[in-house]
Amino acid sequence: MIKLYWIFYKSLFLINLGFSLAISIVVASFFFIASPENSLGSFVQILTLITVIVFLTGGLLLSLGYHELYKKKLYSFFHNHAITRVQLFLSALFINTVIGITLLILVYYA
């Protein structure tokens, strides 16, 4: 059963990562333009932090919205295995949070 939740999350992951990187590059660029005395190292730190924050919040919501609009037939597969949309969303939120916190720990303590 856990494997089915992982399959759903994998279908969200690349979309989430793409949205997160695109949004964070735009936002980090505004921070860098607003204070040009920052170095490239500080830009990378800001970019990393914003990417993880967007990955944890907005990226997941956008990827779930994308699935709602363009991959509706995918839900019937999970429904046939007695998994509801709410269960899928909550499992995606949980897995995404674990991955995001792990990324934060790796970036800032490694």
Short mmCIF file of N, CA, C and O in Angstrom, two decimals:
data_model
loop_
_atom_site.label_atom_id
_atom_site.label_comp_id
_atom_site.label_asym_id
_atom_site.label_seq_id
_atom_site.Cartn_x
_atom_site.Cartn_y
_atom_site.Cartn_z
N MET A 1 0.82 -1.20 0.00
CA MET A 1 0.00 0.00 0.00
C MET A 1 0.86 1.27 0.00
O MET A 1 0.53 2.23 -0.67
N ILE A 2 1.96 1.24 0.75
CA ILE A 2 2.84 2.41 0.80
C ILE A 2 3.44 2.68 -0.58
O ILE A 2 3.67 3.83 -0.95
N LYS A 3 3.67 1.62 -1.32
CA LYS A 3 4.24 1.77 -2.66
C LYS A 3 3.33 2.62 -3.56
O LYS A 3 3.82 3.40 -4.38
N LEU A 4 2.03 2.50 -3.39
CA LEU A 4 1.09 3.28 -4.19
C LEU A 4 1.19 4.77 -3.87
O LEU A 4 1.12 5.62 -4.76
N TYR A 5 1.37 5.09 -2.59
CA TYR A 5 1.55 6.50 -2.22
C TYR A 5 2.85 7.05 -2.81
O TYR A 5 2.91 8.19 -3.24
N TRP A 6 3.89 6.21 -2.80
CA TRP A 6 5.17 6.63 -3.37
C TRP A 6 5.04 6.85 -4.88
O TRP A 6 5.62 7.79 -5.43
N ILE A 7 4.29 6.02 -5.56
CA ILE A 7 4.07 6.19 -7.00
C ILE A 7 3.39 7.53 -7.27
O ILE A 7 3.77 8.25 -8.19
N PHE A 8 2.39 7.86 -6.47
CA PHE A 8 1.72 9.15 -6.63
C PHE A 8 2.68 10.30 -6.39
O PHE A 8 2.71 11.27 -7.13
N TYR A 9 3.48 10.20 -5.33
CA TYR A 9 4.40 11.29 -5.03
C TYR A 9 5.45 11.46 -6.12
O TYR A 9 5.82 12.59 -6.46
N LYS A 10 5.92 10.36 -6.68
CA LYS A 10 6.92 10.47 -7.75
C LYS A 10 6.35 11.21 -8.95
O LYS A 10 7.07 11.93 -9.64
N SER A 11 5.06 11.06 -9.21
CA SER A 11 4.45 11.78 -10.32
C SER A 11 4.36 13.28 -10.03
O SER A 11 4.29 14.09 -10.96
N LEU A 12 4.36 13.66 -8.76
CA LEU A 12 4.33 15.07 -8.38
C LEU A 12 5.72 15.69 -8.29
O LEU A 12 5.88 16.90 -8.46
N PHE A 13 6.73 14.88 -8.00
CA PHE A 13 8.04 15.40 -7.61
C PHE A 13 8.68 16.29 -8.67
O PHE A 13 9.13 17.40 -8.36
N LEU A 14 8.78 15.84 -9.89
CA LEU A 14 9.45 16.63 -10.93
C LEU A 14 8.70 17.92 -11.24
O LEU A 14 9.31 18.96 -11.49
N ILE A 15 7.38 17.85 -11.22
CA ILE A 15 6.58 19.06 -11.44
C ILE A 15 6.83 20.04 -10.30
O ILE A 15 7.05 21.24 -10.52
N ASN A 16 6.83 19.54 -9.07
CA ASN A 16 7.08 20.36 -7.89
C ASN A 16 8.47 20.99 -7.97
O ASN A 16 8.63 22.19 -7.74
N LEU A 17 9.46 20.20 -8.32
CA LEU A 17 10.82 20.71 -8.40
C LEU A 17 10.96 21.77 -9.48
O LEU A 17 11.60 22.80 -9.28
N GLY A 18 10.33 21.54 -10.62
CA GLY A 18 10.37 22.53 -11.71
C GLY A 18 9.73 23.85 -11.32
O GLY A 18 10.31 24.92 -11.53
N PHE A 19 8.53 23.78 -10.74
CA PHE A 19 7.86 24.99 -10.28
C PHE A 19 8.70 25.70 -9.21
O PHE A 19 8.85 26.91 -9.23
N SER A 20 9.24 24.93 -8.29
CA SER A 20 10.00 25.51 -7.18
C SER A 20 11.25 26.22 -7.67
O SER A 20 11.57 27.33 -7.23
N LEU A 21 11.98 25.59 -8.58
CA LEU A 21 13.19 26.23 -9.11
C LEU A 21 12.87 27.49 -9.90
O LEU A 21 13.55 28.51 -9.75
N ALA A 22 11.84 27.44 -10.72
CA ALA A 22 11.48 28.61 -11.52
C ALA A 22 11.07 29.79 -10.62
O ALA A 22 11.54 30.91 -10.81
N ILE A 23 10.22 29.52 -9.66
CA ILE A 23 9.76 30.58 -8.76
C ILE A 23 10.91 31.11 -7.93
O ILE A 23 11.07 32.33 -7.76
N SER A 24 11.76 30.24 -7.41
CA SER A 24 12.84 30.69 -6.54
C SER A 24 13.90 31.47 -7.29
O SER A 24 14.49 32.40 -6.74
N ILE A 25 14.16 31.14 -8.54
CA ILE A 25 15.13 31.92 -9.32
C ILE A 25 14.62 33.34 -9.53
O ILE A 25 15.36 34.31 -9.39
N VAL A 26 13.34 33.47 -9.82
CA VAL A 26 12.76 34.80 -10.00
C VAL A 26 12.81 35.60 -8.69
O VAL A 26 13.25 36.75 -8.66
N VAL A 27 12.39 34.98 -7.59
CA VAL A 27 12.35 35.68 -6.30
C VAL A 27 13.76 36.02 -5.82
O VAL A 27 14.02 37.13 -5.36
N ALA A 28 14.69 35.07 -5.94
CA ALA A 28 16.07 35.33 -5.50
C ALA A 28 16.72 36.41 -6.36
O ALA A 28 17.54 37.19 -5.86
N SER A 29 16.37 36.48 -7.62
CA SER A 29 16.91 37.54 -8.48
C SER A 29 16.46 38.91 -8.01
O SER A 29 17.23 39.87 -8.02
N PHE A 30 15.20 39.01 -7.55
CA PHE A 30 14.72 40.28 -7.01
C PHE A 30 15.50 40.67 -5.76
O PHE A 30 15.83 41.83 -5.57
N PHE A 31 15.80 39.69 -4.90
CA PHE A 31 16.60 39.98 -3.71
C PHE A 31 18.00 40.45 -4.11
O PHE A 31 18.57 41.35 -3.51
N PHE A 32 18.57 39.81 -5.11
CA PHE A 32 19.93 40.14 -5.54
C PHE A 32 19.96 41.51 -6.21
O PHE A 32 20.91 42.28 -6.00
N ILE A 33 18.94 41.85 -6.99
CA ILE A 33 18.88 43.16 -7.64
C ILE A 33 18.66 44.26 -6.60
O ILE A 33 19.23 45.35 -6.70
N ALA A 34 17.85 43.96 -5.57
CA ALA A 34 17.54 44.97 -4.55
C ALA A 34 18.77 45.35 -3.74
O ALA A 34 18.90 46.49 -3.30
N SER A 35 19.68 44.42 -3.54
CA SER A 35 20.92 44.73 -2.81
C SER A 35 22.10 44.17 -3.58
O SER A 35 22.58 43.07 -3.30
N PRO A 36 22.62 44.91 -4.57
CA PRO A 36 23.68 44.40 -5.45
C PRO A 36 25.02 44.21 -4.76
O PRO A 36 25.92 43.61 -5.34
N GLU A 37 25.17 44.68 -3.51
CA GLU A 37 26.45 44.48 -2.83
C GLU A 37 26.62 43.04 -2.35
O GLU A 37 27.69 42.67 -1.88
N ASN A 38 25.58 42.23 -2.45
CA ASN A 38 25.68 40.82 -2.07
C ASN A 38 26.60 40.08 -3.03
O ASN A 38 26.67 40.37 -4.21
N SER A 39 27.27 39.07 -2.50
CA SER A 39 28.16 38.26 -3.33
C SER A 39 27.38 37.11 -3.96
O SER A 39 26.22 36.88 -3.66
N LEU A 40 28.07 36.39 -4.83
CA LEU A 40 27.44 35.25 -5.49
C LEU A 40 27.13 34.16 -4.48
O LEU A 40 26.12 33.47 -4.59
N GLY A 41 27.97 34.02 -3.45
CA GLY A 41 27.73 33.01 -2.42
C GLY A 41 26.45 33.28 -1.66
O GLY A 41 25.69 32.35 -1.35
N SER A 42 26.18 34.55 -1.35
CA SER A 42 24.94 34.87 -0.65
C SER A 42 23.74 34.65 -1.57
O SER A 42 22.66 34.28 -1.11
N PHE A 43 23.91 34.90 -2.88
CA PHE A 43 22.84 34.63 -3.83
C PHE A 43 22.49 33.15 -3.84
O PHE A 43 21.32 32.77 -3.84
N VAL A 44 23.51 32.29 -3.82
CA VAL A 44 23.28 30.85 -3.83
C VAL A 44 22.58 30.42 -2.54
O VAL A 44 21.67 29.58 -2.57
N GLN A 45 22.97 31.00 -1.40
CA GLN A 45 22.31 30.66 -0.15
C GLN A 45 20.84 31.09 -0.17
O GLN A 45 19.97 30.34 0.26
N ILE A 46 20.58 32.29 -0.65
CA ILE A 46 19.21 32.78 -0.74
C ILE A 46 18.41 31.90 -1.70
O ILE A 46 17.27 31.52 -1.41
N LEU A 47 19.01 31.57 -2.83
CA LEU A 47 18.33 30.72 -3.82
C LEU A 47 18.00 29.36 -3.23
O LEU A 47 16.89 28.85 -3.41
N THR A 48 18.92 28.77 -2.50
CA THR A 48 18.69 27.45 -1.89
C THR A 48 17.57 27.51 -0.87
O THR A 48 16.68 26.66 -0.86
N LEU A 49 17.61 28.51 -0.01
CA LEU A 49 16.59 28.63 1.02
C LEU A 49 15.21 28.85 0.41
O LEU A 49 14.23 28.20 0.80
N ILE A 50 15.12 29.74 -0.57
CA ILE A 50 13.83 30.01 -1.21
C ILE A 50 13.33 28.78 -1.96
O ILE A 50 12.14 28.47 -1.94
N THR A 51 14.24 28.05 -2.60
CA THR A 51 13.84 26.84 -3.33
C THR A 51 13.22 25.82 -2.38
O THR A 51 12.17 25.24 -2.68
N VAL A 52 13.84 25.60 -1.23
CA VAL A 52 13.29 24.62 -0.29
C VAL A 52 11.96 25.10 0.28
O VAL A 52 11.02 24.31 0.41
N ILE A 53 11.86 26.39 0.59
CA ILE A 53 10.59 26.91 1.12
C ILE A 53 9.48 26.77 0.09
O ILE A 53 8.37 26.33 0.41
N VAL A 54 9.77 27.13 -1.16
CA VAL A 54 8.75 27.00 -2.21
C VAL A 54 8.45 25.52 -2.47
O VAL A 54 7.31 25.15 -2.72
N PHE A 55 9.47 24.67 -2.40
CA PHE A 55 9.30 23.23 -2.58
C PHE A 55 8.32 22.68 -1.54
O PHE A 55 7.48 21.84 -1.84
N LEU A 56 8.43 23.18 -0.31
CA LEU A 56 7.57 22.70 0.77
C LEU A 56 6.15 23.23 0.68
O LEU A 56 5.22 22.60 1.16
N THR A 57 5.97 24.39 0.08
CA THR A 57 4.64 25.02 0.11
C THR A 57 4.04 25.15 -1.28
O THR A 57 3.23 24.33 -1.69
N GLY A 58 4.42 26.19 -1.98
CA GLY A 58 3.78 26.52 -3.25
C GLY A 58 4.00 25.51 -4.35
O GLY A 58 3.10 25.25 -5.15
N GLY A 59 5.18 24.92 -4.40
CA GLY A 59 5.46 23.94 -5.44
C GLY A 59 4.55 22.73 -5.35
O GLY A 59 4.06 22.22 -6.35
N LEU A 60 4.32 22.29 -4.12
CA LEU A 60 3.43 21.14 -3.93
C LEU A 60 2.00 21.50 -4.32
O LEU A 60 1.33 20.72 -5.00
N LEU A 61 1.56 22.68 -3.92
CA LEU A 61 0.19 23.09 -4.28
C LEU A 61 0.04 23.23 -5.80
O LEU A 61 -0.98 22.82 -6.36
N LEU A 62 1.03 23.80 -6.45
CA LEU A 62 0.96 23.95 -7.92
C LEU A 62 0.98 22.59 -8.61
O LEU A 62 0.25 22.37 -9.58
N SER A 63 1.81 21.66 -8.12
CA SER A 63 1.85 20.34 -8.75
C SER A 63 0.56 19.56 -8.51
O SER A 63 0.10 18.83 -9.38
N LEU A 64 -0.04 19.73 -7.32
CA LEU A 64 -1.33 19.09 -7.09
C LEU A 64 -2.40 19.70 -7.99
O LEU A 64 -3.27 18.99 -8.52
N GLY A 65 -2.35 21.01 -8.18
CA GLY A 65 -3.29 21.67 -9.10
C GLY A 65 -3.10 21.20 -10.53
O GLY A 65 -4.08 21.00 -11.26
N TYR A 66 -1.84 21.02 -10.93
CA TYR A 66 -1.56 20.50 -12.26
C TYR A 66 -2.17 19.11 -12.44
O TYR A 66 -2.77 18.82 -13.47
N HIS A 67 -2.03 18.27 -11.41
CA HIS A 67 -2.62 16.93 -11.48
C HIS A 67 -4.14 17.00 -11.56
O HIS A 67 -4.76 16.20 -12.26
N GLU A 68 -4.74 17.93 -10.83
CA GLU A 68 -6.20 18.08 -10.87
C GLU A 68 -6.68 18.46 -12.27
O GLU A 68 -7.72 18.01 -12.72
N LEU A 69 -5.91 19.30 -12.95
CA LEU A 69 -6.34 19.78 -14.27
C LEU A 69 -6.02 18.81 -15.40
O LEU A 69 -6.83 18.63 -16.31
N TYR A 70 -4.83 18.21 -15.37
CA TYR A 70 -4.36 17.48 -16.54
C TYR A 70 -4.22 15.97 -16.37
O TYR A 70 -4.02 15.27 -17.35
N LYS A 71 -4.28 15.46 -15.16
CA LYS A 71 -4.09 14.02 -14.97
C LYS A 71 -5.23 13.43 -14.13
O LYS A 71 -5.00 12.71 -13.17
N LYS A 72 -6.44 13.72 -14.51
CA LYS A 72 -7.60 13.26 -13.74
C LYS A 72 -7.75 11.74 -13.78
O LYS A 72 -8.23 11.14 -12.83
N LYS A 73 -7.34 11.12 -14.86
CA LYS A 73 -7.50 9.68 -14.98
C LYS A 73 -6.59 8.92 -14.02
O LYS A 73 -6.85 7.77 -13.70
N LEU A 74 -5.54 9.57 -13.56
CA LEU A 74 -4.62 8.93 -12.62
C LEU A 74 -5.32 8.58 -11.31
O LEU A 74 -5.04 7.56 -10.69
N TYR A 75 -6.28 9.41 -10.91
CA TYR A 75 -6.97 9.19 -9.64
C TYR A 75 -7.83 7.93 -9.67
O TYR A 75 -8.03 7.31 -8.63
N SER A 76 -8.33 7.54 -10.83
CA SER A 76 -9.15 6.33 -10.89
C SER A 76 -8.32 5.09 -10.56
O SER A 76 -8.83 4.14 -9.97
N PHE A 77 -7.04 5.09 -10.92
CA PHE A 77 -6.15 3.97 -10.57
C PHE A 77 -6.08 3.82 -9.05
O PHE A 77 -6.21 2.72 -8.52
N PHE A 78 -5.88 4.93 -8.36
CA PHE A 78 -5.77 4.88 -6.90
C PHE A 78 -7.13 4.60 -6.25
O PHE A 78 -7.20 3.94 -5.22
N HIS A 79 -8.18 5.11 -6.86
CA HIS A 79 -9.53 4.85 -6.34
C HIS A 79 -9.85 3.35 -6.41
O HIS A 79 -10.51 2.81 -5.52
N ASN A 80 -9.38 2.68 -7.45
CA ASN A 80 -9.59 1.24 -7.58
C ASN A 80 -8.85 0.46 -6.49
O ASN A 80 -9.19 -0.69 -6.21
N HIS A 81 -7.84 1.08 -5.90
CA HIS A 81 -7.11 0.45 -4.79
C HIS A 81 -7.57 1.00 -3.44
O HIS A 81 -6.86 0.87 -2.44
N ALA A 82 -8.75 1.63 -3.41
CA ALA A 82 -9.39 2.15 -2.19
C ALA A 82 -8.58 3.25 -1.52
O ALA A 82 -8.50 3.34 -0.30
N ILE A 83 -7.95 4.10 -2.33
CA ILE A 83 -7.21 5.25 -1.80
C ILE A 83 -7.92 6.51 -2.31
O ILE A 83 -8.08 6.69 -3.52
N THR A 84 -8.31 7.38 -1.39
CA THR A 84 -9.02 8.60 -1.76
C THR A 84 -8.04 9.70 -2.11
O THR A 84 -6.84 9.61 -1.83
N ARG A 85 -8.55 10.77 -2.71
CA ARG A 85 -7.73 11.93 -3.05
C ARG A 85 -7.15 12.58 -1.80
O ARG A 85 -6.02 13.02 -1.80
N VAL A 86 -7.95 12.64 -0.76
CA VAL A 86 -7.47 13.25 0.49
C VAL A 86 -6.29 12.46 1.05
O VAL A 86 -5.29 13.05 1.48
N GLN A 87 -6.37 11.15 1.01
CA GLN A 87 -5.25 10.32 1.47
C GLN A 87 -4.01 10.56 0.60
O GLN A 87 -2.90 10.62 1.13
N LEU A 88 -4.22 10.69 -0.70
CA LEU A 88 -3.09 10.95 -1.59
C LEU A 88 -2.46 12.31 -1.30
O LEU A 88 -1.24 12.44 -1.23
N PHE A 89 -3.30 13.33 -1.10
CA PHE A 89 -2.79 14.67 -0.82
C PHE A 89 -2.03 14.70 0.50
O PHE A 89 -0.96 15.30 0.60
N LEU A 90 -2.59 14.06 1.53
CA LEU A 90 -1.93 14.05 2.84
C LEU A 90 -0.62 13.27 2.80
O LEU A 90 0.37 13.68 3.41
N SER A 91 -0.59 12.18 2.07
CA SER A 91 0.65 11.42 1.97
C SER A 91 1.70 12.21 1.18
O SER A 91 2.88 12.20 1.54
N ALA A 92 1.27 12.92 0.15
CA ALA A 92 2.21 13.76 -0.61
C ALA A 92 2.75 14.88 0.26
O ALA A 92 3.94 15.20 0.21
N LEU A 93 1.89 15.48 1.09
CA LEU A 93 2.33 16.53 2.00
C LEU A 93 3.34 15.99 3.00
O LEU A 93 4.36 16.62 3.28
N PHE A 94 3.08 14.81 3.54
CA PHE A 94 4.00 14.20 4.51
C PHE A 94 5.35 13.89 3.88
O PHE A 94 6.40 14.25 4.42
N ILE A 95 5.34 13.22 2.73
CA ILE A 95 6.58 12.86 2.06
C ILE A 95 7.35 14.11 1.66
O ILE A 95 8.57 14.19 1.82
N ASN A 96 6.65 15.10 1.16
CA ASN A 96 7.28 16.35 0.74
C ASN A 96 7.92 17.06 1.93
O ASN A 96 9.02 17.61 1.80
N THR A 97 7.26 17.05 3.07
CA THR A 97 7.82 17.68 4.27
C THR A 97 9.08 16.96 4.72
O THR A 97 10.07 17.60 5.08
N VAL A 98 9.06 15.65 4.72
CA VAL A 98 10.24 14.88 5.11
C VAL A 98 11.41 15.17 4.17
O VAL A 98 12.53 15.41 4.61
N ILE A 99 11.15 15.19 2.88
CA ILE A 99 12.21 15.47 1.91
C ILE A 99 12.70 16.90 2.05
O ILE A 99 13.91 17.16 2.03
N GLY A 100 11.80 17.86 2.24
CA GLY A 100 12.19 19.26 2.38
C GLY A 100 13.03 19.50 3.62
O GLY A 100 14.04 20.22 3.57
N ILE A 101 12.64 18.93 4.74
CA ILE A 101 13.42 19.11 5.97
C ILE A 101 14.78 18.43 5.84
O ILE A 101 15.79 18.97 6.30
N THR A 102 14.82 17.29 5.20
CA THR A 102 16.09 16.62 4.96
C THR A 102 17.00 17.48 4.09
O THR A 102 18.21 17.59 4.36
N LEU A 103 16.45 18.11 3.06
CA LEU A 103 17.24 19.01 2.21
C LEU A 103 17.77 20.20 3.00
O LEU A 103 18.93 20.60 2.83
N LEU A 104 16.94 20.78 3.86
CA LEU A 104 17.39 21.89 4.70
C LEU A 104 18.54 21.47 5.60
O LEU A 104 19.53 22.20 5.75
N ILE A 105 18.42 20.31 6.21
CA ILE A 105 19.49 19.82 7.08
C ILE A 105 20.77 19.58 6.29
O ILE A 105 21.86 19.95 6.72
N LEU A 106 20.65 18.97 5.12
CA LEU A 106 21.83 18.70 4.30
C LEU A 106 22.51 19.98 3.83
O LEU A 106 23.74 20.07 3.80
N VAL A 107 21.71 20.97 3.45
CA VAL A 107 22.29 22.21 2.92
C VAL A 107 22.98 23.00 4.00
O VAL A 107 24.07 23.52 3.80
N TYR A 108 22.37 23.10 5.17
CA TYR A 108 22.90 24.00 6.18
C TYR A 108 23.79 23.34 7.24
O TYR A 108 24.47 24.04 7.97
N TYR A 109 23.81 22.01 7.30
CA TYR A 109 24.66 21.37 8.28
C TYR A 109 25.68 20.42 7.66
O TYR A 109 26.43 19.79 8.38
N ALA A 110 25.71 20.33 6.37
CA ALA A 110 26.69 19.44 5.72
C ALA A 110 27.89 20.21 5.24
O ALA A 110 27.95 21.36 5.09
#
